[in-house]
Every structure is written in structure tokens, then in C-alpha cells.
Amino acid sequence: MQRFGTSSIPTFHIGRSLLQNNWEEAIDLIMKPRSGDRQDLQTARQHWIENHDAKKALELFPKKCIAETYILNYFTKTGQIKDYAGAFATIPRNLRLMYVHAYQSYVWNSIVSERIRIYGCDVPVVGDLIIIDEDPGANINSDDIIDDSVIVNTDDKKEIKVKILAEEDLKNYSIFDVVLPLPGYSVVYPNNIIFEKYKKLMWKDRLDPREMRRSNKDFSLSGSYRKIMGKPSDLSWKFFKYDDSNVSLALTDLDLLDGKSEPESLPDGKNLALRINLSLAASSYATIVLRELMKTTEKIEDKELALT
């Protein structure tokens, strides 16, 4: 699964508003109070919501709140507190892109869950997609932005060629070859019920997976592909017991440079830990593996995945 933020106001909600051309809602979602904020942030957000005093709110917001600071700075300089599109355009480009790419990630995560729920995660099925041109120029794992590792098939990159699997193709491929697209105007969608799941999920948001061009080039999403399953390399694990929950159980890079020794397992330790070492391909995450090991949940949004 791809990551796209854990705030009480998910990043992809802002991206959804932008793709809907709802600039006012996008700005409101960025600026409004949210649970879990520190007191100084709560004060700053509440002041803006109650007073719409951009100058004072700008003084209250910590400088690390980049999007909020740029928005308020624009409002303060221009006095146009209803020019939502103008204010949003001042946010640094990487951060602007993060919002719409987070929506792509949300859709991709949801659809992968549906693909596995319907067809399992053992073998390819008719209508699945596989990459047939893995030329480095196509580079399906190249990231256009720093944060969410979303793959982007921009116009200046070589087009990625995919094949829709027929019955006679299935014996030639494994589940590790199967890809799903991040929604965009230049991707091919699976030729099975999974495409209907894309449409149902995005139509609920008043969006069309086939109509992702926008007049604003930053939000005109061509899309690309990501493999739904990955194999780790250099995998190893170790159980060990310990007592003190405040003691680090793994060495950082700095610890290694300092020549520190790995923590020793205590034969009679009251707590049991599992340490896993593995290497992953670019833009791959161990989120689901860790979730299954720890038997926790990865909530995208309550009831968002009820697509049947």
C-alpha cells in the first residue's frame, strides 16, 4: 500500500477537492482545525476560522506549516481572501502535487484491496495487466515528487506498454507481474470487473477515471502503473526478549558508525520482540506485511472500501 498521510483531514480529501476544481473547499480543508494538533496550531486555525484575519493568523501559525503560511501570506499581501485558486498557486509545487497524487494513491490502495478480495493474491486472472516493456526509459517506479512516491507517467517520459492478459497468457506470468494503474488519462485499465470498481469509487467523488486532464497542468494526471505484489530481498528475522521498553531494540545508522553493539536477547526477558531486516524495490512499502504480523488495521477511511 502507498502512503498518503494520517491526519484527521486526509491529504487525499484535499486532492479530491482540487480535482473537482473546488478551490474554496481545498483551502478550507488545509486551514480548518483538526484533531491531534498542538495547542499553538489549534489556536492559529481557530483564529482563522472565526475571524478570517489573515495577518494575525499568519503571525500565529508556526513557520513549519508551509501550505498555511503561503496561503495566509497571499491573503495578507493581496487582501483577496476569496481568491482561493490564487492563494493555492503560491504553495510550492511539490506540495501542490502531493495533494492530487495522494488521491491517486487512495484510489490505487482501494482498488488493490478490491482486486485481492475478488480474485485473491495467488495468480493472475483474465483481464489483469502486466508490463511488457520494462525499458529503463519507461521506469515504472520513477517518482515525480518527494513525498508520496506516486508514479507519474508524464508527457516527457517514454510511454509504458502494458498487456491485457487473455486465458492463454496466464501460464506465462505470476501474481508478481500484475500491475494496476494509478488513475490517469494515458493509462490502460484492467479488462475485468476491476475497471468497474475504479469507476464506482471515483464516480462517488464526481470524478471519471478516464477523464483526468485538467486546464491546470499540475493537476492533469496521465497516471502510471504499480505492481500489486512485491518480493523483498535480503530478508532475515530474529526474536529476542527484553525488559526495558525504553531501550532501542535496533541500531540506527549513527549507532553503526559509532561502533555500537546490537542489543542482546535476555533469556528471562518479560517482553518478546521480532526484528525484521529486508530490502524493498523503489516505491515499495512493508505496510501490509507489518499489519498482518501485528494484526492491526490500516484504515483508509471508514466504509470507503465498501465497493460491492
CSV table of C-alpha atoms in Angstrom, one decimal:
chain,number,residue,atom,x,y,z
A,1,MET,CA,0.0,0.0,0.0
A,2,GLN,CA,1.1,3.5,-0.7
A,3,ARG,CA,1.2,6.1,2.0
A,4,PHE,CA,-0.7,9.4,1.8
A,5,GLY,CA,-0.9,10.9,5.2
A,6,THR,CA,-2.6,10.1,8.6
A,7,SER,CA,-4.1,13.4,9.6
A,8,SER,CA,-7.7,13.6,10.8
A,9,ILE,CA,-8.2,15.5,7.5
A,10,PRO,CA,-6.6,13.1,5.0
A,11,THR,CA,-4.4,14.5,2.3
A,12,PHE,CA,-6.4,12.8,-0.4
A,13,HIS,CA,-9.5,14.8,0.6
A,14,ILE,CA,-7.7,18.0,-0.4
A,15,GLY,CA,-6.6,16.3,-3.6
A,16,ARG,CA,-10.2,15.3,-4.4
A,17,SER,CA,-11.4,18.9,-4.0
A,18,LEU,CA,-8.6,20.1,-6.3
A,19,LEU,CA,-9.5,17.5,-9.0
A,20,GLN,CA,-13.2,18.7,-8.6
A,21,ASN,CA,-11.9,22.3,-9.2
A,22,ASN,CA,-13.4,23.2,-5.8
A,23,TRP,CA,-10.6,25.6,-4.7
A,24,GLU,CA,-12.6,27.0,-1.8
A,25,GLU,CA,-13.1,23.6,-0.2
A,26,ALA,CA,-9.4,22.7,-0.7
A,27,ILE,CA,-8.3,25.8,1.1
A,28,ASP,CA,-10.8,25.2,3.8
A,29,LEU,CA,-9.5,21.7,4.4
A,30,ILE,CA,-5.9,22.9,4.6
A,31,MET,CA,-6.8,25.7,7.1
A,32,LYS,CA,-9.5,24.2,9.3
A,33,PRO,CA,-8.9,22.8,12.8
A,34,ARG,CA,-8.1,19.1,13.1
A,35,SER,CA,-7.8,16.7,16.0
A,36,GLY,CA,-4.4,15.9,17.2
A,37,ASP,CA,-2.9,19.4,16.6
A,38,ARG,CA,-0.7,21.0,19.2
A,39,GLN,CA,-2.3,23.9,21.1
A,40,ASP,CA,-0.5,26.6,19.1
A,41,LEU,CA,-1.8,25.1,15.9
A,42,GLN,CA,-5.3,24.8,17.3
A,43,THR,CA,-5.2,28.5,18.3
A,44,ALA,CA,-4.0,29.6,14.9
A,45,ARG,CA,-6.5,27.5,13.0
A,46,GLN,CA,-9.4,28.6,15.2
A,47,HIS,CA,-8.5,32.3,14.9
A,48,TRP,CA,-8.6,32.0,11.1
A,49,ILE,CA,-11.9,30.1,11.0
A,50,GLU,CA,-13.5,32.6,13.4
A,51,ASN,CA,-12.1,35.9,12.2
A,52,HIS,CA,-10.6,35.4,8.7
A,53,ASP,CA,-7.9,37.8,9.8
A,54,ALA,CA,-5.0,36.7,7.5
A,55,LYS,CA,-2.4,39.0,9.0
A,56,LYS,CA,-3.0,37.9,12.6
A,57,ALA,CA,-3.4,34.2,11.6
A,58,LEU,CA,-0.1,34.4,9.8
A,59,GLU,CA,1.6,35.6,13.0
A,60,LEU,CA,0.1,32.7,14.9
A,61,PHE,CA,0.9,29.8,12.6
A,62,PRO,CA,4.3,28.1,13.1
A,63,LYS,CA,6.6,28.7,10.1
A,64,LYS,CA,6.8,24.9,9.5
A,65,CYS,CA,3.1,25.0,8.4
A,66,ILE,CA,4.2,25.6,4.8
A,67,ALA,CA,0.9,25.5,3.0
A,68,GLU,CA,-1.0,27.5,5.6
A,69,THR,CA,1.8,30.1,5.7
A,70,TYR,CA,1.9,30.6,1.9
A,71,ILE,CA,-1.9,30.9,1.7
A,72,LEU,CA,-2.1,33.5,4.5
A,73,ASN,CA,0.8,35.4,3.1
A,74,TYR,CA,-1.0,35.7,-0.2
A,75,PHE,CA,-4.2,36.8,1.5
A,76,THR,CA,-2.3,39.4,3.6
A,77,LYS,CA,-0.4,40.8,0.6
A,78,THR,CA,-3.4,41.0,-1.8
A,79,GLY,CA,-6.3,41.4,0.6
A,80,GLN,CA,-8.2,39.0,-1.6
A,81,ILE,CA,-9.2,36.3,0.9
A,82,LYS,CA,-11.7,34.8,-1.6
A,83,ASP,CA,-9.1,34.2,-4.3
A,84,TYR,CA,-8.7,30.6,-3.4
A,85,ALA,CA,-7.1,29.5,-6.6
A,86,GLY,CA,-4.6,32.3,-6.5
A,87,ALA,CA,-3.7,31.5,-2.9
A,88,PHE,CA,-3.2,27.8,-3.7
A,89,ALA,CA,-1.0,28.6,-6.6
A,90,THR,CA,1.6,30.2,-4.3
A,91,ILE,CA,2.2,26.9,-2.4
A,92,PRO,CA,5.4,25.2,-3.5
A,93,ARG,CA,4.9,22.9,-6.5
A,94,ASN,CA,5.9,19.7,-4.8
A,95,LEU,CA,3.4,20.3,-2.0
A,96,ARG,CA,0.7,21.2,-4.5
A,97,LEU,CA,1.3,17.9,-6.4
A,98,MET,CA,1.3,15.9,-3.2
A,99,TYR,CA,-2.4,16.5,-2.7
A,100,VAL,CA,-3.6,15.2,-6.1
A,101,HIS,CA,-1.1,12.4,-6.0
A,102,ALA,CA,-2.5,11.4,-2.6
A,103,TYR,CA,-5.9,11.0,-4.3
A,104,GLN,CA,-4.3,8.7,-6.9
A,105,SER,CA,-2.7,6.7,-4.0
A,106,TYR,CA,-6.0,6.4,-2.2
A,107,VAL,CA,-7.7,5.1,-5.3
A,108,TRP,CA,-4.9,2.7,-6.0
A,109,ASN,CA,-4.9,1.3,-2.5
A,110,SER,CA,-8.7,0.9,-2.6
A,111,ILE,CA,-8.6,-0.9,-5.9
A,112,VAL,CA,-5.8,-3.3,-4.9
A,113,SER,CA,-7.8,-4.3,-1.9
A,114,GLU,CA,-10.7,-5.0,-4.2
A,115,ARG,CA,-8.6,-7.0,-6.6
A,116,ILE,CA,-7.4,-9.2,-3.8
A,117,ARG,CA,-10.8,-9.5,-2.2
A,118,ILE,CA,-12.4,-10.6,-5.5
A,119,TYR,CA,-9.6,-12.7,-7.2
A,120,GLY,CA,-7.2,-13.4,-4.3
A,121,CYS,CA,-3.5,-12.8,-4.4
A,122,ASP,CA,-2.1,-16.1,-5.7
A,123,VAL,CA,-2.3,-15.9,-9.5
A,124,PRO,CA,-3.1,-13.6,-12.4
A,125,VAL,CA,-6.6,-13.6,-13.9
A,126,VAL,CA,-8.0,-12.8,-17.3
A,127,GLY,CA,-8.1,-9.0,-17.8
A,128,ASP,CA,-5.2,-8.3,-15.5
A,129,LEU,CA,-2.4,-6.0,-16.7
A,130,ILE,CA,1.3,-6.7,-17.0
A,131,ILE,CA,4.1,-4.5,-18.1
A,132,ILE,CA,5.6,-5.7,-21.4
A,133,ASP,CA,8.2,-3.0,-21.8
A,134,GLU,CA,10.4,-2.6,-18.7
A,135,ASP,CA,12.9,-0.5,-20.6
A,136,PRO,CA,14.7,1.8,-18.1
A,137,GLY,CA,13.3,4.7,-20.1
A,138,ALA,CA,9.8,3.8,-19.1
A,139,ASN,CA,10.8,3.3,-15.4
A,140,ILE,CA,7.5,2.5,-13.7
A,141,ASN,CA,9.0,3.3,-10.3
A,142,SER,CA,10.2,6.8,-11.0
A,143,ASP,CA,8.8,9.4,-8.6
A,144,ASP,CA,7.8,12.8,-9.7
A,145,ILE,CA,7.5,14.2,-6.2
A,146,ILE,CA,9.5,13.8,-3.0
A,147,ASP,CA,6.8,12.8,-0.6
A,148,ASP,CA,4.3,10.1,-1.5
A,149,SER,CA,6.3,8.1,-4.1
A,150,VAL,CA,3.5,8.3,-6.6
A,151,ILE,CA,4.5,7.1,-10.1
A,152,VAL,CA,3.7,9.6,-12.8
A,153,ASN,CA,3.6,8.9,-16.5
A,154,THR,CA,4.4,12.5,-17.6
A,155,ASP,CA,4.4,13.5,-21.3
A,156,ASP,CA,8.2,13.7,-21.5
A,157,LYS,CA,8.7,10.1,-20.4
A,158,LYS,CA,8.6,7.1,-22.6
A,159,GLU,CA,5.1,5.5,-22.7
A,160,ILE,CA,4.8,2.4,-20.6
A,161,LYS,CA,3.4,-0.5,-22.6
A,162,VAL,CA,1.1,-3.0,-20.9
A,163,LYS,CA,-0.7,-6.2,-22.0
A,164,ILE,CA,-4.2,-7.3,-21.0
A,165,LEU,CA,-3.9,-10.9,-20.1
A,166,ALA,CA,-6.0,-13.5,-22.0
A,167,GLU,CA,-6.7,-17.0,-20.8
A,168,GLU,CA,-3.8,-18.4,-22.8
A,169,ASP,CA,-1.4,-15.9,-21.2
A,170,LEU,CA,-2.0,-16.8,-17.6
A,171,LYS,CA,0.5,-19.7,-17.5
A,172,ASN,CA,3.3,-17.3,-18.5
A,173,TYR,CA,3.0,-14.9,-15.6
A,174,SER,CA,2.8,-14.8,-11.9
A,175,ILE,CA,1.0,-12.5,-9.4
A,176,PHE,CA,4.2,-10.6,-9.0
A,177,ASP,CA,3.9,-9.4,-12.7
A,178,VAL,CA,0.4,-7.9,-12.2
A,179,VAL,CA,0.1,-4.1,-12.1
A,180,LEU,CA,-2.7,-1.8,-11.5
A,181,PRO,CA,-2.8,1.8,-12.8
A,182,LEU,CA,-2.9,5.0,-10.8
A,183,PRO,CA,-5.8,6.8,-12.5
A,184,GLY,CA,-4.9,9.0,-15.4
A,185,TYR,CA,-5.7,9.9,-19.0
A,186,SER,CA,-3.0,7.8,-20.6
A,187,VAL,CA,-3.3,4.5,-18.8
A,188,VAL,CA,-4.9,1.2,-19.7
A,189,TYR,CA,-7.4,-0.1,-17.2
A,190,PRO,CA,-8.0,-3.8,-16.4
A,191,ASN,CA,-10.4,-5.6,-18.7
A,192,ASN,CA,-12.5,-7.2,-16.0
A,193,ILE,CA,-14.7,-6.2,-13.1
A,194,ILE,CA,-11.9,-4.2,-11.5
A,195,PHE,CA,-12.4,-1.4,-14.0
A,196,GLU,CA,-16.0,-1.1,-12.8
A,197,LYS,CA,-14.6,-0.7,-9.3
A,198,TYR,CA,-12.4,2.2,-10.4
A,199,LYS,CA,-15.5,3.9,-12.0
A,200,LYS,CA,-17.7,3.2,-9.0
A,201,LEU,CA,-15.2,4.6,-6.5
A,202,MET,CA,-14.3,7.7,-8.4
A,203,TRP,CA,-17.9,8.5,-9.6
A,204,LYS,CA,-18.8,8.7,-6.0
A,205,ASP,CA,-16.4,11.6,-5.9
A,206,ARG,CA,-17.8,13.1,-9.1
A,207,LEU,CA,-14.7,12.1,-11.0
A,208,ASP,CA,-14.1,9.9,-14.0
A,209,PRO,CA,-11.0,7.6,-14.2
A,210,ARG,CA,-10.8,8.2,-18.0
A,211,GLU,CA,-11.1,12.0,-17.7
A,212,MET,CA,-8.1,13.1,-15.8
A,213,ARG,CA,-7.0,16.1,-17.9
A,214,ARG,CA,-7.3,19.5,-16.3
A,215,SER,CA,-6.7,23.0,-17.6
A,216,ASN,CA,-4.2,23.3,-14.8
A,217,LYS,CA,-1.2,21.3,-16.0
A,218,ASP,CA,-0.1,20.4,-12.4
A,219,PHE,CA,-3.5,18.6,-11.9
A,220,SER,CA,-3.7,17.0,-15.3
A,221,LEU,CA,-2.8,13.4,-14.4
A,222,SER,CA,-1.6,11.0,-17.0
A,223,GLY,CA,-1.2,8.2,-14.5
A,224,SER,CA,1.1,5.2,-14.5
A,225,TYR,CA,1.4,1.6,-13.0
A,226,ARG,CA,2.5,-0.1,-9.9
A,227,LYS,CA,2.9,-3.8,-9.2
A,228,ILE,CA,0.4,-5.1,-6.7
A,229,MET,CA,2.8,-7.5,-5.1
A,230,GLY,CA,6.5,-7.4,-4.4
A,231,LYS,CA,9.2,-9.7,-3.2
A,232,PRO,CA,11.6,-8.5,-0.6
A,233,SER,CA,15.3,-9.4,-0.8
A,234,ASP,CA,17.9,-9.9,1.9
A,235,LEU,CA,15.1,-11.0,4.3
A,236,SER,CA,16.1,-12.1,7.8
A,237,TRP,CA,14.4,-12.0,11.2
A,238,LYS,CA,15.2,-12.6,14.8
A,239,PHE,CA,13.2,-13.0,18.0
A,240,PHE,CA,14.6,-11.7,21.2
A,241,LYS,CA,13.4,-10.9,24.8
A,242,TYR,CA,13.9,-7.7,26.7
A,243,ASP,CA,12.7,-5.9,29.8
A,244,ASP,CA,13.1,-2.2,29.3
A,245,SER,CA,10.6,-0.8,26.8
A,246,ASN,CA,12.6,2.5,26.6
A,247,VAL,CA,15.7,0.8,25.3
A,248,SER,CA,16.2,0.9,21.5
A,249,LEU,CA,16.0,-2.6,20.0
A,250,ALA,CA,17.6,-1.8,16.7
A,251,LEU,CA,20.7,0.1,15.7
A,252,THR,CA,20.5,3.3,13.7
A,253,ASP,CA,22.9,4.2,11.0
A,254,LEU,CA,24.6,6.6,13.5
A,255,ASP,CA,24.9,3.7,16.0
A,256,LEU,CA,26.6,1.6,13.4
A,257,LEU,CA,29.0,4.4,12.6
A,258,ASP,CA,29.7,4.8,16.3
A,259,GLY,CA,30.5,1.0,16.6
A,260,LYS,CA,27.7,0.3,19.0
A,261,SER,CA,26.8,-3.4,19.6
A,262,GLU,CA,23.4,-4.9,18.7
A,263,PRO,CA,21.2,-5.3,21.8
A,264,GLU,CA,21.4,-8.8,23.3
A,265,SER,CA,18.3,-11.0,23.9
A,266,LEU,CA,17.7,-11.6,27.7
A,267,PRO,CA,16.9,-15.3,28.4
A,268,ASP,CA,14.3,-14.3,31.1
A,269,GLY,CA,13.1,-11.1,29.5
A,270,LYS,CA,9.4,-10.4,30.1
A,271,ASN,CA,8.8,-8.9,26.6
A,272,LEU,CA,9.2,-10.5,23.2
A,273,ALA,CA,10.3,-8.6,20.1
A,274,LEU,CA,10.6,-9.5,16.5
A,275,ARG,CA,13.2,-7.7,14.4
A,276,ILE,CA,12.9,-7.9,10.6
A,277,ASN,CA,15.5,-6.9,8.1
A,278,LEU,CA,14.7,-6.7,4.4
A,279,SER,CA,15.3,-4.7,1.2
A,280,LEU,CA,12.5,-3.5,-1.0
A,281,ALA,CA,12.3,-2.2,-4.5
A,282,ALA,CA,11.9,1.6,-5.0
A,283,SER,CA,8.5,2.9,-4.1
A,284,SER,CA,7.6,-0.4,-2.2
A,285,TYR,CA,6.5,-0.5,1.4
A,286,ALA,CA,6.1,-3.2,4.0
A,287,THR,CA,2.9,-1.7,5.4
A,288,ILE,CA,0.6,-4.7,4.8
A,289,VAL,CA,3.1,-7.3,5.8
A,290,LEU,CA,3.6,-5.5,9.2
A,291,ARG,CA,-0.1,-5.1,9.6
A,292,GLU,CA,-0.7,-8.8,9.1
A,293,LEU,CA,2.2,-9.7,11.5
A,294,MET,CA,0.8,-7.3,14.2
A,295,LYS,CA,-2.8,-8.0,13.4
A,296,THR,CA,-3.6,-4.2,13.3
A,297,THR,CA,-5.8,-2.4,10.8
A,298,GLU,CA,-4.8,0.1,8.1
A,299,LYS,CA,-7.8,2.4,7.9
A,300,ILE,CA,-8.0,4.4,4.8
A,301,GLU,CA,-11.3,5.9,5.6
A,302,ASP,CA,-14.3,4.4,7.4
A,303,LYS,CA,-16.5,2.5,5.0
A,304,GLU,CA,-14.6,3.9,2.0
A,305,LEU,CA,-13.9,0.4,0.7
A,306,ALA,CA,-17.5,-0.9,0.5
A,307,LEU,CA,-17.4,-1.0,-3.3
A,308,THR,CA,-19.6,-4.0,-3.9
